[in-house]
mmCIF file of C-alpha atoms in Angstrom:
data_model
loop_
_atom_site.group_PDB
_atom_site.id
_atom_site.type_symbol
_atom_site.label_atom_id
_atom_site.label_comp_id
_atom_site.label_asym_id
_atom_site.label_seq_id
_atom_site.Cartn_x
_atom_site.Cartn_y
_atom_site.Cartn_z
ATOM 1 C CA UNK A 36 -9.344 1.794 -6.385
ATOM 2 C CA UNK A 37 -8.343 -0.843 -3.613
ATOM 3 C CA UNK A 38 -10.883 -3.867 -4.376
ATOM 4 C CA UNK A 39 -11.748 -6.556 -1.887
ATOM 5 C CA UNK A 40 -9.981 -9.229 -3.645
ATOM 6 C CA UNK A 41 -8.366 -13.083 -2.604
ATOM 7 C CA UNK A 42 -4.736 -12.023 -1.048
ATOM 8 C CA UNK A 43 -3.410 -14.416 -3.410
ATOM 9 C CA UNK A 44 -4.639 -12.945 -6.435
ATOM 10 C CA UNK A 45 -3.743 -9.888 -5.043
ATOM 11 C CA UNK A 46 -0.062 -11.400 -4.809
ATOM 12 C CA UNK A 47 -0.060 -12.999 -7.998
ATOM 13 C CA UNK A 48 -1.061 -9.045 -9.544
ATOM 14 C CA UNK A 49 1.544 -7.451 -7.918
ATOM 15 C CA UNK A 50 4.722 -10.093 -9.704
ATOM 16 C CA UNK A 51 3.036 -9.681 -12.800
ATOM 17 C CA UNK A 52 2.653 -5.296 -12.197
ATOM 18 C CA UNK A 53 6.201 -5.604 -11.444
ATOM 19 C CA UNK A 54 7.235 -7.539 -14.100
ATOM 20 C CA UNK A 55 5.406 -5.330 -16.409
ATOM 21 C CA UNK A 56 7.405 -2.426 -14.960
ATOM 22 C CA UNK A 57 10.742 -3.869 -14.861
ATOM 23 C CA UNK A 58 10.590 -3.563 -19.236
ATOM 24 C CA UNK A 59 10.422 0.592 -18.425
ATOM 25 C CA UNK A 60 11.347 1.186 -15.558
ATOM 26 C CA UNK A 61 12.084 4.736 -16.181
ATOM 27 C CA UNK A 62 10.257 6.742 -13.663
ATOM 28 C CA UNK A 63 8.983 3.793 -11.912
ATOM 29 C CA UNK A 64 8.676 4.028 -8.191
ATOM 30 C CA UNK A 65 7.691 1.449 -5.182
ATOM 31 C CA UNK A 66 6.839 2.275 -0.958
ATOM 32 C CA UNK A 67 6.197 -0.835 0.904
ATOM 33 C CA UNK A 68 4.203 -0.345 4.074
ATOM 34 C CA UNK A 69 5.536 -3.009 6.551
ATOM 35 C CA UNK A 70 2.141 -3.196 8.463
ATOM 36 C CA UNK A 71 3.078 -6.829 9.037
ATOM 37 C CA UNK A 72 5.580 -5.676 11.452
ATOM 38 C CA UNK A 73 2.991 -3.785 14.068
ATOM 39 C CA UNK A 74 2.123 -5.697 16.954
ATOM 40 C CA UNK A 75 -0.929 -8.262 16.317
ATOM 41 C CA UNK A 76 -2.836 -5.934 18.903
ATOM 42 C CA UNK A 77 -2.302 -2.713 16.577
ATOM 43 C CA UNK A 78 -3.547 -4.140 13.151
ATOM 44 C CA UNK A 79 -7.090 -5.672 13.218
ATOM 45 C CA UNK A 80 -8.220 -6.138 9.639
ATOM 46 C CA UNK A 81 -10.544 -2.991 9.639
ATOM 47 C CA UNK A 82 -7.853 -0.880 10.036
ATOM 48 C CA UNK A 83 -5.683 -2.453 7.482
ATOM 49 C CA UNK A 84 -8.170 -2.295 4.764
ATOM 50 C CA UNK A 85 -8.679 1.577 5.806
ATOM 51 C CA UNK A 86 -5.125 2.092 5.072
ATOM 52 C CA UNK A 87 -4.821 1.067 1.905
ATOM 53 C CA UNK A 88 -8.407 2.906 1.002
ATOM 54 C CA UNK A 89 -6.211 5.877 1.754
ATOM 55 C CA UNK A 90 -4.673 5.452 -1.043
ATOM 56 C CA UNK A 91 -7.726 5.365 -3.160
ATOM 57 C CA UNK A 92 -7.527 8.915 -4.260
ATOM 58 C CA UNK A 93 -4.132 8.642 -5.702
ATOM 59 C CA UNK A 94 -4.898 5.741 -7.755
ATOM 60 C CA UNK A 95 -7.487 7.738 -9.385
ATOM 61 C CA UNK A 96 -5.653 11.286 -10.079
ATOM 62 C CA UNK A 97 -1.826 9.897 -10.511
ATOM 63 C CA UNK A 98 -2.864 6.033 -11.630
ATOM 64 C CA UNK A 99 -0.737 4.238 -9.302
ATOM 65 C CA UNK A 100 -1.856 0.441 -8.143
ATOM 66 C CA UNK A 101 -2.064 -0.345 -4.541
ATOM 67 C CA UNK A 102 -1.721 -4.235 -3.577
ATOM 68 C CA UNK A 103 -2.885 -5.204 0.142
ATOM 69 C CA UNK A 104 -0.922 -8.398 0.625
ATOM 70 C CA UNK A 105 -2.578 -11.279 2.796
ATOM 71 C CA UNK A 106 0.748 -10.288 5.616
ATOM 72 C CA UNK A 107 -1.017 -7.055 6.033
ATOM 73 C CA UNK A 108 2.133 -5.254 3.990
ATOM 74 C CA UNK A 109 0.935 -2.671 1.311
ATOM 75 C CA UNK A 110 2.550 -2.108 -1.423
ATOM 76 C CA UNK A 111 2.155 1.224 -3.813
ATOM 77 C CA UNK A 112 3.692 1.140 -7.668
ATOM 78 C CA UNK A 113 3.419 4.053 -9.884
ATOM 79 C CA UNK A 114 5.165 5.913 -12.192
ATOM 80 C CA UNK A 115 6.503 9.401 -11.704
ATOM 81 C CA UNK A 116 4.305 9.261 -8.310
ATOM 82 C CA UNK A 117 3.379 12.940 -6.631
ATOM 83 C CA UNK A 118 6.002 12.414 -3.887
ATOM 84 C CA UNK A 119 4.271 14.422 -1.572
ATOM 85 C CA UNK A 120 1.180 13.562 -2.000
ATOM 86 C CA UNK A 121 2.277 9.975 -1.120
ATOM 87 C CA UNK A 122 3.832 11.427 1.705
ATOM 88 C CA UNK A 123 0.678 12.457 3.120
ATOM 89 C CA UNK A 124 -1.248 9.342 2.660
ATOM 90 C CA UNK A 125 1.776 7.310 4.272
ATOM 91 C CA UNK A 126 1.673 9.980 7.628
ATOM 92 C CA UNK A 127 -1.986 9.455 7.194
ATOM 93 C CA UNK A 128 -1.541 5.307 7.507
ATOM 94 C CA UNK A 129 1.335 6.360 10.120
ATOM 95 C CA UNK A 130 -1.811 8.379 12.619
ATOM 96 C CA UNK A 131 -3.751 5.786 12.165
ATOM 97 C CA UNK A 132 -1.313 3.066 13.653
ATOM 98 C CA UNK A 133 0.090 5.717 16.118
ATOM 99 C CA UNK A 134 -0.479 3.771 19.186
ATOM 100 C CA UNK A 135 2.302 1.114 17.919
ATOM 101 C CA UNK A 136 6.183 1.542 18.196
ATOM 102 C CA UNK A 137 6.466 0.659 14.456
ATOM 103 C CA UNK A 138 4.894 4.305 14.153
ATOM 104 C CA UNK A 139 7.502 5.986 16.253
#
């Protein structure tokens, strides 16, 4: 699950996730949510800690790790990921920004 955590540690998790991946990478896959890239106006805090909580359910049925970086970016790792499902979460996060041009 997505915890309240310092964006550096955060950070510092997801180099050593990826590190840990790059020895198998076989069936490893990444999404990168560039929330940093929404106007200032569109992304108040609340709503980027409710899109990464989207992803909570995931991390719990197909054990990927989601890592809410202190730029606002998300990042998802997993391996062999439900593609669809992630999809969904990622139109999800795309509604809930839909006021932006990002989300267009």
């Amino acid at each position: 699950m997505v915890h309240e955590r310092d964006p550096s540690q955060a950070e510092r998790e997801l180099v050593d996730t990826i590190e840990r991946f790059g020895r198998t990478p076989a069936g490893r896959t990444a999404v990168h949510l560039h929330l940093s890239q929404l106007l200032p106006s569109n992304r108040p805090p609340t709503y980027l800690r409710i899109a990464a909580r989207l992803f909570a359910p995931l991390e719990i049925t197909a054990g990927i790790r989601v890592f809410a970086l202190s730029s606002g970016d998300i990042i998802v790792l997993g391996r062999d990921m439900p593609e669809d499902e992630v999809d969904a979460v990622v139109h999800r996060v795309r509604s809930l920004f839909e006021h932006d041009p990002l989300a267009f």
